Coordinates of C-alpha atoms and ligand atoms in Angstrom, one line a residue:
Chain Q
M293 CA -15.5 -7.7 42.0
K294 CA -16.4 -4.2 41.0
S295 CA -13.8 -2.8 43.0
V296 CA -11.4 -5.1 41.8
R297 CA -12.1 -3.9 38.2
A298 CA -12.0 -0.2 39.3
A299 CA -8.4 -0.4 40.7
L300 CA -7.5 -2.3 37.3
D301 CA -8.9 0.3 35.3
A302 CA -7.2 3.0 37.5
P303 CA -3.7 2.1 37.3
T304 CA -2.1 2.3 40.9
V305 CA 0.2 5.0 40.0
P306 CA 0.2 8.6 41.9
E307 CA -1.4 11.6 40.0
S308 CA 2.2 12.6 39.3
M309 CA 3.2 9.6 37.4
P310 CA 6.0 10.8 34.5
L311 CA 4.7 10.1 31.1
L312 CA 8.1 8.3 30.2
E313 CA 10.0 6.3 33.0
V314 CA 13.1 4.6 31.9
R315 CA 15.0 2.1 34.5
D316 CA 18.6 0.7 34.2
L317 CA 18.0 0.6 30.6
A318 CA 21.0 -1.5 29.0
M319 CA 21.8 -2.4 25.4
T320 CA 24.5 -5.1 24.2
F321 CA 24.9 -5.4 20.6
R322 CA 26.3 -8.7 19.1
G323 CA 29.8 -8.5 19.5
G324 CA 29.4 -7.4 23.0
V325 CA 29.2 -3.7 22.4
R326 CA 27.6 -2.1 25.5
A327 CA 26.0 0.8 23.7
V328 CA 23.8 1.8 26.8
D329 CA 24.9 0.7 30.1
G330 CA 22.3 1.4 32.9
V331 CA 20.3 4.6 32.1
G332 CA 17.5 6.0 34.0
F333 CA 15.6 9.1 33.6
E334 CA 11.9 10.5 33.7
V335 CA 10.0 12.6 31.3
A336 CA 7.1 14.4 32.5
Q337 CA 4.2 15.5 30.5
G338 CA 4.7 18.7 28.5
E339 CA 8.3 18.8 29.5
T340 CA 11.7 18.7 27.2
L341 CA 14.5 16.6 28.4
G342 CA 17.8 17.1 26.6
L343 CA 20.0 14.0 26.0
V344 CA 23.4 15.3 24.9
G345 CA 26.8 13.8 24.6
E346 CA 29.5 12.7 21.9
S347 CA 28.9 10.6 19.0
G348 CA 28.5 7.0 19.7
C349 CA 27.8 7.5 23.5
G350 CA 24.6 5.6 23.0
K351 CA 22.1 8.5 22.6
S352 CA 20.2 6.9 19.5
T353 CA 20.5 3.7 20.8
T354 CA 18.5 5.0 24.1
G355 CA 15.9 6.7 21.8
R356 CA 15.2 3.6 19.6
M357 CA 15.0 1.5 22.7
I358 CA 12.1 4.0 24.2
V359 CA 10.0 4.0 20.7
R360 CA 10.9 0.2 20.7
L361 CA 12.8 -0.1 17.4
L362 CA 15.1 -1.9 19.7
E363 CA 14.3 -4.2 22.5
P364 CA 16.4 -3.5 25.5
T365 CA 18.9 -6.1 26.6
S366 CA 17.6 -5.2 30.4
G367 CA 15.9 -2.7 32.2
T368 CA 12.4 -1.3 31.7
V369 CA 10.5 1.5 29.9
H370 CA 7.1 2.4 31.1
L371 CA 4.9 4.8 29.1
N372 CA 2.0 6.1 31.0
G373 CA 2.9 3.4 33.7
Q374 CA 2.5 1.0 31.4
D375 CA 5.5 -1.5 30.9
I376 CA 6.3 -1.5 27.3
T377 CA 9.9 -2.8 27.4
H378 CA 9.2 -6.2 25.8
L379 CA 5.8 -5.7 23.9
S380 CA 5.6 -7.3 20.5
Q381 CA 5.1 -4.9 17.6
R382 CA 1.8 -5.9 17.5
E383 CA 1.2 -5.2 21.1
L384 CA 2.7 -1.9 20.5
L385 CA 0.2 -0.7 17.7
P386 CA -2.2 1.1 20.2
L387 CA 0.5 3.1 21.8
R388 CA 2.4 4.0 18.4
G389 CA -0.1 7.1 18.4
T390 CA 1.4 7.9 22.0
M391 CA 5.1 8.2 21.3
Q392 CA 6.6 9.2 17.9
M393 CA 10.1 10.0 16.6
I394 CA 11.5 12.7 14.5
F395 CA 15.0 11.3 12.9
Q396 CA 18.4 13.3 12.2
D397 CA 18.4 13.0 8.4
P398 CA 15.3 14.6 7.0
F399 CA 15.8 12.8 3.5
S400 CA 16.7 9.5 4.3
S401 CA 13.8 9.3 7.0
L402 CA 11.5 9.9 4.2
N403 CA 10.8 7.3 1.5
P404 CA 11.6 8.8 -1.9
R405 CA 9.1 6.7 -3.5
H406 CA 6.0 8.1 -1.6
T407 CA 4.3 11.4 -1.5
V408 CA 4.1 13.7 1.2
N409 CA 0.4 12.8 1.6
Q410 CA 1.3 9.1 1.9
I411 CA 4.2 9.9 4.3
V412 CA 2.1 12.0 6.4
A413 CA -1.0 9.9 6.5
G414 CA 1.2 6.9 7.6
P415 CA 1.2 3.2 7.1
R416 CA -2.3 2.9 8.9
R417 CA -3.8 5.9 6.9
V418 CA -5.0 7.7 10.3
L419 CA -5.2 10.9 8.5
G420 CA -7.5 11.9 5.5
R421 CA -6.5 14.1 2.9
D422 CA -7.8 17.1 4.4
Q423 CA -6.3 16.6 7.6
V424 CA -2.8 16.0 6.2
I425 CA -3.2 19.6 4.4
E426 CA -4.2 21.2 7.7
L427 CA -1.2 19.5 9.4
L428 CA 1.0 20.5 6.7
E429 CA -0.2 24.1 6.9
R430 CA 0.6 23.9 10.7
V431 CA 4.0 23.1 10.2
G432 CA 4.7 25.8 7.5
L433 CA 4.3 24.0 4.5
A434 CA 1.5 24.5 1.5
P435 CA -1.5 22.4 0.7
E436 CA 0.2 21.6 -2.8
H437 CA 3.2 20.0 -1.1
A438 CA 0.7 17.0 -0.4
D439 CA 1.5 15.6 -3.8
R440 CA 5.0 16.4 -4.0
F441 CA 8.2 13.7 -3.6
P442 CA 10.8 14.2 -0.9
H443 CA 13.4 15.1 -3.0
E444 CA 11.6 18.1 -4.4
F445 CA 12.1 19.6 -0.8
S446 CA 15.0 21.4 1.0
G447 CA 16.3 20.1 4.2
G448 CA 14.3 22.3 6.4
Q449 CA 10.9 21.5 4.5
A450 CA 11.7 17.8 4.4
Q451 CA 12.1 18.0 8.2
R452 CA 8.9 19.9 8.5
V453 CA 7.1 16.7 6.4
G454 CA 9.0 14.6 9.2
I455 CA 7.2 16.7 12.1
A456 CA 3.9 16.5 10.6
R457 CA 4.3 12.8 10.2
A458 CA 5.3 12.5 13.9
L459 CA 2.2 14.8 14.7
A460 CA -0.3 12.7 12.7
N461 CA -1.2 10.2 15.5
G462 CA -1.4 13.0 18.2
P463 CA 1.1 11.9 20.2
K464 CA 2.2 12.8 23.9
L465 CA 5.9 11.9 23.7
I466 CA 8.3 12.8 20.7
V467 CA 11.9 11.3 20.7
C468 CA 13.7 14.2 18.5
D469 CA 16.8 12.3 17.5
E470 CA 19.2 15.0 16.6
A471 CA 15.9 16.3 14.7
V472 CA 18.2 19.8 13.7
S473 CA 21.8 18.7 13.8
A474 CA 21.7 17.9 9.8
L475 CA 20.1 21.7 9.1
D476 CA 21.8 24.9 8.2
V477 CA 22.2 26.9 11.4
S478 CA 19.6 29.6 10.0
I479 CA 17.0 26.9 9.8
R480 CA 17.8 25.4 12.8
A481 CA 16.0 28.1 14.8
Q482 CA 13.1 28.3 12.6
I483 CA 12.7 24.4 13.3
I484 CA 13.4 24.8 17.1
N485 CA 10.6 27.6 17.2
L486 CA 8.1 25.3 15.6
L487 CA 8.7 22.6 17.8
S488 CA 8.3 24.7 20.9
D489 CA 5.3 26.1 19.4
L490 CA 3.7 22.7 19.1
Q491 CA 4.8 21.7 22.4
E492 CA 3.1 24.6 24.0
E493 CA -0.2 24.1 21.4
R494 CA -0.3 20.3 21.9
G495 CA 1.3 19.8 25.6
L496 CA 4.1 17.7 24.0
A497 CA 6.8 16.2 25.8
Y498 CA 10.3 16.1 24.0
L499 CA 13.2 13.7 24.4
F500 CA 15.4 16.0 22.7
I501 CA 18.8 14.3 21.7
A502 CA 21.8 16.2 20.4
H503 CA 25.5 16.1 20.4
D504 CA 26.1 19.4 21.7
L505 CA 24.7 21.4 24.5
S506 CA 24.2 24.7 22.5
I507 CA 21.4 23.3 20.8
V508 CA 19.3 22.1 24.0
R509 CA 20.2 25.1 25.8
H510 CA 17.0 27.1 24.6
V511 CA 14.2 24.2 24.6
C512 CA 15.2 22.0 27.7
T513 CA 13.8 21.8 31.1
R514 CA 15.9 19.5 32.0
V515 CA 19.5 17.8 30.4
A516 CA 21.0 14.7 30.9
V517 CA 24.6 14.2 29.7
M518 CA 25.8 11.0 28.6
Y519 CA 29.2 9.6 28.3
L520 CA 29.9 5.9 26.9
G521 CA 26.4 4.4 27.5
R522 CA 26.0 6.1 31.1
I523 CA 24.3 9.2 32.3
V524 CA 27.0 11.1 34.0
E525 CA 25.0 14.0 35.0
I526 CA 21.3 14.9 35.0
G527 CA 19.4 18.0 36.4
P528 CA 17.6 21.2 35.6
A529 CA 18.8 23.1 32.5
A530 CA 19.6 26.4 34.5
S531 CA 21.9 24.6 37.0
L532 CA 23.5 22.5 34.7
Y533 CA 24.6 25.4 32.4
S534 CA 25.5 27.7 34.9
D535 CA 27.3 25.3 37.3
P536 CA 28.1 22.1 35.8
A537 CA 29.4 19.6 38.2
H538 CA 30.8 16.9 36.2
P539 CA 34.2 17.4 34.6
Y540 CA 32.6 16.1 31.3
T541 CA 29.5 18.1 31.5
R542 CA 32.1 21.0 31.9
A543 CA 34.2 20.1 29.0
L544 CA 31.1 20.1 26.6
L545 CA 30.1 23.3 27.9
S546 CA 33.3 24.8 27.3
A547 CA 33.1 24.0 23.9
V548 CA 29.8 26.2 23.5
P549 CA 31.0 29.7 22.3
V550 CA 29.4 32.8 24.5
A551 CA 27.8 35.3 22.5
D552 CA 29.3 38.0 24.7
P553 CA 32.8 38.5 23.1
K554 CA 34.4 40.0 26.2
I555 CA 33.3 36.8 28.3
E556 CA 34.4 34.7 25.2
A557 CA 37.8 36.2 25.3
V558 CA 38.6 35.3 29.0
R559 CA 36.5 32.3 29.5
E560 CA 38.1 28.9 30.5
R561 CA 38.3 26.4 27.8
I562 CA 38.5 22.7 28.7
V563 CA 40.0 20.7 25.7
L564 CA 39.0 17.0 25.8
R565 CA 42.0 14.9 25.2
G566 CA 41.7 12.3 22.7
D567 CA 38.5 10.5 21.5
P568 CA 36.0 8.9 23.4
P569 CA 37.1 5.1 24.0
S570 CA 35.1 2.3 22.4
P571 CA 32.1 1.1 24.0
A572 CA 33.1 -2.5 23.4
A573 CA 36.1 -2.1 25.9
P574 CA 35.2 0.6 28.3
P575 CA 38.1 1.7 30.5
P576 CA 37.8 0.2 34.1
G577 CA 36.7 2.7 37.0
C578 CA 35.1 6.0 35.9
S579 CA 35.1 5.4 32.1
F580 CA 36.0 9.2 31.8
H581 CA 39.1 8.9 33.7
P582 CA 41.6 8.7 30.9
R583 CA 40.3 12.0 29.4
C584 CA 39.7 13.6 33.0
A585 CA 41.8 16.5 34.2
L586 CA 40.7 15.7 37.8
A587 CA 41.3 11.9 37.7
Q588 CA 42.7 10.6 40.6
R589 CA 44.0 6.8 41.5
R590 CA 40.7 6.0 42.9
C591 CA 38.9 7.0 39.4
E592 CA 40.7 4.0 38.0
S593 CA 39.3 1.1 39.9
E594 CA 36.0 2.2 41.2
A595 CA 33.2 3.4 39.1
P596 CA 31.2 6.5 40.4
Q597 CA 27.5 6.1 41.0
L598 CA 24.8 8.5 40.3
R599 CA 24.2 10.9 43.4
E600 CA 22.7 14.1 44.5
V601 CA 25.0 17.3 44.3
R602 CA 23.7 20.7 44.6
G603 CA 20.5 19.8 43.3
R604 CA 21.1 17.3 40.5
K605 CA 22.7 13.9 39.8
V606 CA 26.2 13.4 39.2
A607 CA 28.4 10.5 38.8
C608 CA 31.8 11.7 39.8
H609 CA 33.8 10.9 43.1
Y610 CA 34.9 14.6 43.2
A611 CA 32.0 16.6 42.2
E612 CA 31.5 18.6 45.2
T613 CA 35.3 19.5 45.2
S614 CA 35.5 20.4 41.4
A615 CA 33.2 23.5 41.6
Chain H
M136 CA 15.2 2.9 -26.9
A137 CA 16.5 1.0 -30.0
G138 CA 17.0 -1.9 -27.6
L139 CA 13.4 -1.8 -26.7
V140 CA 12.0 -1.5 -30.5
V141 CA 14.2 -4.5 -31.4
V142 CA 13.2 -6.8 -28.4
L143 CA 9.4 -6.0 -28.9
T144 CA 9.8 -6.7 -32.6
L145 CA 11.6 -10.1 -32.1
V146 CA 8.8 -11.1 -29.4
L147 CA 6.2 -10.1 -31.9
L148 CA 7.8 -11.9 -34.7
A149 CA 8.2 -15.0 -32.4
A150 CA 4.5 -14.7 -31.1
L151 CA 3.2 -14.3 -34.7
A152 CA 5.3 -17.2 -36.2
P153 CA 2.1 -19.2 -37.2
V154 CA 0.5 -16.3 -38.8
I155 CA 3.6 -15.4 -40.7
T156 CA 4.3 -18.8 -41.9
A157 CA 0.7 -19.3 -42.9
W158 CA 1.3 -16.0 -45.0
T159 CA 4.6 -17.4 -46.7
G160 CA 3.2 -20.8 -47.0
W161 CA 6.2 -22.6 -45.5
A162 CA 5.7 -24.4 -42.1
P163 CA 8.6 -25.4 -40.4
E164 CA 8.6 -29.0 -41.1
T165 CA 7.8 -28.8 -44.8
F166 CA 10.3 -30.2 -46.9
D167 CA 11.0 -28.2 -50.4
K168 CA 13.0 -30.8 -52.8
T169 CA 12.6 -28.1 -55.5
A170 CA 15.0 -25.8 -53.5
I171 CA 17.9 -28.0 -53.3
D172 CA 20.4 -29.3 -55.6
P173 CA 20.7 -33.3 -55.2
N174 CA 23.5 -33.0 -57.3
M175 CA 25.4 -30.8 -55.2
G176 CA 25.1 -33.1 -52.2
G177 CA 21.8 -31.2 -51.1
L178 CA 23.0 -27.7 -51.2
P179 CA 20.3 -25.0 -51.7
K180 CA 20.0 -23.9 -55.4
G181 CA 21.2 -20.1 -55.6
A182 CA 24.3 -18.3 -54.3
W183 CA 22.9 -17.0 -51.0
G184 CA 21.7 -20.1 -49.5
G185 CA 18.5 -20.4 -51.3
I186 CA 17.3 -16.8 -50.7
D187 CA 14.6 -15.8 -53.2
T188 CA 11.1 -14.7 -53.0
E189 CA 9.8 -17.9 -51.9
H190 CA 12.1 -18.5 -49.0
L191 CA 13.1 -15.3 -47.8
L192 CA 15.9 -16.6 -45.4
G193 CA 16.8 -19.4 -47.6
V194 CA 16.4 -23.1 -47.1
E195 CA 18.2 -25.9 -45.3
P196 CA 20.5 -28.1 -47.3
V197 CA 19.3 -31.6 -47.9
T198 CA 15.9 -31.1 -46.6
G199 CA 15.1 -27.7 -48.1
R200 CA 13.1 -26.8 -45.1
D201 CA 12.4 -23.0 -44.7
V202 CA 14.6 -21.2 -42.6
L203 CA 12.7 -18.2 -41.9
S204 CA 9.8 -20.7 -40.6
R205 CA 12.4 -22.5 -38.4
I206 CA 14.1 -19.2 -37.1
L207 CA 10.7 -17.9 -36.0
Y208 CA 9.6 -21.2 -34.4
G209 CA 13.1 -21.6 -32.9
G210 CA 12.9 -18.1 -31.7
R211 CA 9.7 -18.9 -29.9
I212 CA 11.3 -21.7 -28.1
S213 CA 14.4 -19.7 -27.3
L214 CA 12.4 -16.9 -26.0
L215 CA 9.8 -18.9 -24.4
I216 CA 12.7 -20.9 -22.3
A217 CA 14.4 -17.6 -21.5
M218 CA 11.4 -15.7 -20.3
L219 CA 10.2 -18.7 -18.0
A220 CA 13.7 -19.2 -16.7
T221 CA 13.9 -15.8 -16.0
A222 CA 10.3 -15.3 -14.4
I223 CA 11.0 -18.4 -12.2
T224 CA 14.4 -17.1 -11.1
V225 CA 13.3 -13.8 -10.5
V226 CA 10.5 -14.9 -8.2
T227 CA 12.3 -17.4 -6.5
G228 CA 15.1 -15.2 -5.9
L229 CA 13.2 -12.4 -4.6
V230 CA 11.3 -14.2 -2.4
L231 CA 14.3 -16.0 -0.8
G232 CA 16.4 -12.7 -0.8
L233 CA 13.6 -10.9 0.8
L234 CA 13.3 -13.5 3.4
A235 CA 17.1 -14.0 4.0
G236 CA 17.6 -10.1 4.4
F237 CA 14.5 -9.0 6.3
L238 CA 14.6 -12.1 8.8
G239 CA 18.0 -12.6 9.3
G240 CA 19.0 -15.2 11.7
W241 CA 18.7 -18.8 10.7
A242 CA 16.9 -18.1 7.7
D243 CA 19.4 -15.9 6.6
T244 CA 22.1 -18.5 7.4
M245 CA 20.2 -21.3 5.8
I246 CA 19.2 -19.5 2.4
S247 CA 22.9 -17.9 2.0
R248 CA 24.7 -21.2 2.5
I249 CA 22.5 -22.6 -0.1
T250 CA 23.3 -19.9 -2.5
D251 CA 27.1 -20.4 -1.7
L252 CA 26.7 -24.2 -2.3
L253 CA 24.8 -23.6 -5.8
M254 CA 27.1 -20.8 -6.9
S255 CA 30.3 -23.0 -6.2
F256 CA 29.1 -25.8 -8.3
P257 CA 30.4 -26.2 -11.8
S258 CA 26.8 -25.7 -13.1
L259 CA 27.5 -26.0 -16.9
I260 CA 28.8 -29.5 -16.4
F261 CA 26.1 -30.2 -13.9
M262 CA 23.3 -29.0 -16.6
I263 CA 25.0 -31.0 -19.2
A264 CA 24.9 -34.3 -17.0
I265 CA 21.3 -33.8 -15.9
L266 CA 20.0 -32.8 -19.6
S267 CA 21.7 -35.8 -21.1
V268 CA 20.8 -38.2 -18.5
V269 CA 17.1 -37.5 -17.8
R270 CA 15.5 -38.6 -21.1
D271 CA 11.4 -39.0 -21.3
V272 CA 10.9 -35.4 -20.0
N273 CA 9.5 -32.6 -22.1
R274 CA 12.9 -30.8 -23.0
I275 CA 11.5 -27.4 -22.7
V276 CA 10.5 -28.1 -19.0
L277 CA 13.7 -29.7 -18.2
L278 CA 15.8 -26.9 -19.8
V279 CA 13.6 -24.2 -18.0
A280 CA 13.9 -26.1 -14.5
V281 CA 17.7 -26.8 -15.1
L282 CA 18.5 -22.9 -15.8
S283 CA 16.5 -21.7 -13.2
I284 CA 17.8 -24.1 -10.3
F285 CA 21.1 -22.4 -10.9
G286 CA 20.0 -18.9 -11.8
W287 CA 17.6 -17.7 -8.8
T288 CA 21.0 -17.6 -6.5
V289 CA 22.1 -14.5 -8.4
V290 CA 18.6 -12.9 -7.7
A291 CA 18.7 -13.8 -4.0
R292 CA 22.1 -12.2 -3.6
I293 CA 21.1 -9.0 -5.2
V294 CA 18.0 -8.7 -3.2
R295 CA 19.3 -9.8 0.0
G296 CA 22.0 -7.2 -0.3
Q297 CA 19.5 -4.5 -1.4
V298 CA 17.2 -5.7 1.6
L299 CA 20.0 -5.4 4.1
T300 CA 20.6 -1.9 3.1
I301 CA 17.0 -0.6 2.9
K302 CA 16.2 -2.3 6.2
H303 CA 18.0 0.1 8.1
R304 CA 17.2 3.3 6.4
E305 CA 15.3 5.8 8.6
Y306 CA 12.3 5.7 6.6
V307 CA 11.8 2.0 7.6
E308 CA 12.0 2.7 11.1
A309 CA 9.8 5.8 10.5
A310 CA 7.1 3.2 9.2
R311 CA 7.5 1.0 12.2
V312 CA 7.1 3.8 14.5
G313 CA 4.1 4.9 12.6
G314 CA 2.6 1.4 13.4
G315 CA 3.9 -0.4 10.0
M316 CA 3.8 -4.0 10.6
T317 CA 6.0 -6.5 8.6
G318 CA 3.8 -7.0 5.7
Y319 CA 3.5 -3.4 5.2
I320 CA 7.2 -2.8 5.4
L321 CA 8.0 -5.6 3.0
V322 CA 5.3 -4.5 0.2
K323 CA 5.5 -0.7 0.7
E324 CA 8.7 0.2 1.9
I325 CA 11.1 -2.2 1.0
L326 CA 9.8 -3.8 -2.3
P327 CA 9.6 -0.5 -4.3
G328 CA 13.1 -0.2 -3.8
L329 CA 13.7 -3.4 -5.5
T330 CA 12.2 -2.9 -8.7
A331 CA 14.9 -1.3 -10.6
P332 CA 17.8 -3.6 -9.9
I333 CA 15.6 -6.6 -10.2
L334 CA 14.4 -5.2 -13.9
V335 CA 17.8 -4.7 -14.9
Y336 CA 18.5 -7.8 -13.7
A337 CA 15.9 -9.6 -16.1
T338 CA 16.9 -7.7 -19.0
Q339 CA 20.3 -9.2 -19.0
A340 CA 19.0 -12.6 -17.6
V341 CA 16.7 -13.0 -20.8
P342 CA 19.8 -12.7 -23.3
A343 CA 21.8 -14.8 -20.9
Y344 CA 19.3 -17.5 -21.0
V345 CA 18.8 -17.5 -24.9
G346 CA 22.5 -18.1 -25.1
A347 CA 22.6 -20.8 -22.4
E348 CA 19.7 -22.5 -24.2
A349 CA 21.6 -22.2 -27.9
A350 CA 24.8 -23.3 -26.1
L351 CA 23.0 -26.4 -24.6
S352 CA 21.1 -27.2 -27.7
F353 CA 24.2 -26.6 -29.7
L354 CA 25.9 -29.3 -27.5
G355 CA 23.2 -31.6 -28.5
V356 CA 21.8 -31.7 -25.0
G357 CA 19.1 -28.8 -25.3
V358 CA 15.9 -28.8 -27.5
R359 CA 15.5 -32.1 -29.5
P360 CA 14.7 -32.1 -33.1
P361 CA 11.9 -32.0 -34.7
T362 CA 11.6 -28.7 -32.6
P363 CA 13.7 -26.0 -34.0
S364 CA 15.8 -23.8 -31.8
W365 CA 18.5 -21.4 -32.8
G366 CA 21.3 -23.2 -31.2
Q367 CA 20.4 -26.5 -32.6
M368 CA 20.3 -24.6 -36.2
I369 CA 23.7 -23.4 -35.5
N370 CA 25.0 -26.9 -34.6
N371 CA 23.4 -28.3 -37.8
A372 CA 24.9 -25.4 -39.7
R373 CA 28.5 -26.3 -38.5
G374 CA 29.1 -28.9 -41.1
W375 CA 28.0 -26.7 -43.9
F376 CA 29.5 -23.5 -43.1
M377 CA 32.3 -23.8 -46.0
T378 CA 29.6 -24.4 -48.6
D379 CA 26.8 -22.9 -47.3
P380 CA 27.8 -20.1 -45.1
V381 CA 24.3 -18.4 -45.1
Y382 CA 22.7 -21.2 -43.2
L383 CA 25.2 -20.5 -40.4
A384 CA 25.2 -16.8 -40.6
V385 CA 21.3 -16.3 -40.4
P386 CA 20.7 -18.1 -36.7
C387 CA 24.0 -16.7 -35.5
A388 CA 22.7 -13.1 -36.5
F389 CA 19.4 -13.6 -34.9
L390 CA 21.0 -15.0 -31.6
G391 CA 23.6 -11.8 -31.5
L392 CA 20.8 -9.5 -32.3
T393 CA 18.8 -10.6 -29.4
V394 CA 21.5 -10.6 -27.0
L395 CA 22.5 -7.2 -28.1
A396 CA 19.3 -5.5 -27.9
C397 CA 18.3 -7.1 -24.5
T398 CA 21.5 -5.7 -23.4
L399 CA 21.0 -2.3 -24.7
L400 CA 17.5 -2.2 -23.1
G401 CA 19.2 -3.1 -19.6
D402 CA 21.4 -0.4 -19.7
G403 CA 18.8 2.2 -20.8
L404 CA 16.6 0.8 -17.9
R405 CA 19.6 1.1 -15.5
D406 CA 20.0 4.8 -16.6
A407 CA 16.1 5.4 -16.4
F408 CA 16.4 4.2 -12.8
D409 CA 19.4 6.0 -11.7
P410 CA 18.1 8.3 -8.9
K411 CA 20.9 10.9 -9.6
A412 CA 19.6 10.9 -13.4
V413 CA 15.9 11.1 -12.1
R414 CA 17.1 14.2 -9.9
S415 CA 18.6 16.5 -12.3
Ligands
ATP997 N1 22.7 -2.0 15.2 C1 24.1 -2.0 15.8 N2 24.7 -2.8 16.0 C2 26.1 -3.1 16.8 N3 26.4 -1.8 17.3 C3 25.6 -0.8 17.3 C4 24.4 -0.7 16.6 N4 24.1 0.7 16.6 C5 24.8 1.3 17.3 N5 25.7 0.4 17.6 C6 26.9 0.9 18.5 O1 26.5 1.4 19.7 C7 27.2 2.5 20.2 C8 26.3 3.9 20.3 O2 25.7 4.1 19.1 P1 24.4 5.3 19.0 O3 23.9 5.1 17.6 O4 23.4 5.1 19.9 O5 25.2 6.6 19.3 P2 24.9 7.9 19.4 O6 25.4 8.8 20.7 O7 23.4 8.2 18.6 O8 25.9 8.5 18.3 P3 25.7 9.8 17.2 O9 25.9 11.2 17.7 O10 26.7 9.5 16.1 O11 24.5 9.4 16.4 C9 28.4 2.8 18.9 O12 29.4 2.5 19.3 C10 27.8 2.0 17.8 O13 28.8 1.9 17.1
SF4_998 S1 35.3 10.2 38.9 FE1 37.3 10.7 38.5 S2 37.8 10.3 36.5 FE2 35.7 10.3 36.6 S3 34.9 12.5 36.2 FE3 35.1 12.4 38.6 S4 37.2 13.0 38.6 FE4 36.9 12.3 36.6
MG999 MG1 22.6 9.0 17.0

């Protein structure tokens, strides 16, 4: 009896169990839009995974399924080894402290009728006023900001409030859904630095969602590139940036300006033709083929699976030849 | 601001009707044969509908009942009906609109269908029909009920629309992620965003109901004599407007003033709640 209990208490997962594990995640909205179609990845404790792709490719939907604002159509989400895919809101309560979210629009994510104190303390009032003030100071705000309303803040300050709110429960994982995209370039760096400092200090893991690769470059240990609801390339940030294997990754990278003007002047630029197709009617075969410079016959009928190529996973039939 | 002052004054006057009539000495049902001229077919004595220091707003032809007293008591009835109907309308519409917008699915479908059905009804004809068929029921209760049945749909529509937009604001999702349960989200995150449109609606509904009550009483299916109401007074005064225009003008003026003041108040509230105005 005792051994059974012990076995239950200590989950039967290896030491290196990832903090977050997502398998074959899919979301089909009413009307048949397959916004996310079989996405899988892991996020380890203290790590940052970047999730990058054009607008509408399903990044936010993925993030919202992970924090369970949405219930996935299929697939699983494991947090600390626990399957949370279909837990009810009430069952999720104890886990709300573990995973949090920072939203894109700092203003629309703060209730205009609540004070900062109310917002940071949260619906369950997990923090007292003193703790709220302590947190505000940690994210670079002043104690007197506690009694202000969101519209009295600049975008950068409002996003700091959003960060303080996410930290209130002492989370292990924070989904940052384009957390800096809406901010001025000058403020972006400050917020990103704050996020990195907090990560080191508190051992946080981030799922860092962005629509271009330049933002995630400095913060991510690994990067996943999404196209039309699927991951087309996922691997360590360093190799993905220096040697992208998927034609789509290369196109995204070529849109990122290089600091050195000499390289900037001569570097190859791949312009993506047209807009991404609608997720309601994805092209057959490789869904990237209408826009891919390397597309062959085979690409129009046969969907490429994710497979190991040069130390990462790539979904392209010609990933080896295209380097 | 002027709207608020006038509305408050009217409400106060109606509320204090017994005090004021005790002071003037003329109850609404008291006949004053000395104030009318039987040789002139019962017309009030004096040029202005019998206005003098005794009867401040004149007297009713034939009976000589005090018009001020009847206006005050009539205003009580009119405002009571309008406010009750508004309260019931707002509460019903708020609850059903919240359910429809927040729950969605079959709850939304059902509530929306009922709303559509009631809104497509020729409500005035229906009200007149009910009011003239049903007899032995308290007229005030009946009027409130009939006005409310058709009124809540407007509130439900407004609320449902607002909830649908607020529901997907990021701050509501943030509250979810922060562990807020449905009750918290409805009361703390969504309801505060509804107070402005609802208050504005209510200030428009009150004069609309005052007008509707007057119209129904004017048509003879509203409040029955001897209970006075403004619409009923206007109806009575119709036959006298050539010979005693003041008798018609007084209730019309009070009706018009009430509607105007409430509308001004509503506009003022709307401006006060405008987020852009607040921010600047
Ligand atoms: N609630 C919903 N109902 C129906 N379709 C939806 C819903 N939410 C998202 N979609 C659709 O799913 C697709 C993916 O949306 P998603 O918001 O996940 O994209 P994204 O990658 O975050 O894009 P962006 O960079 O614009 O934020 C889009 O085509 C979108 O229109
Ligand atoms: S599979 Fe074909 S179409 Fe798809 S990315 Fe590779 S080369 Fe391009
Ligand atoms: Mg998004």
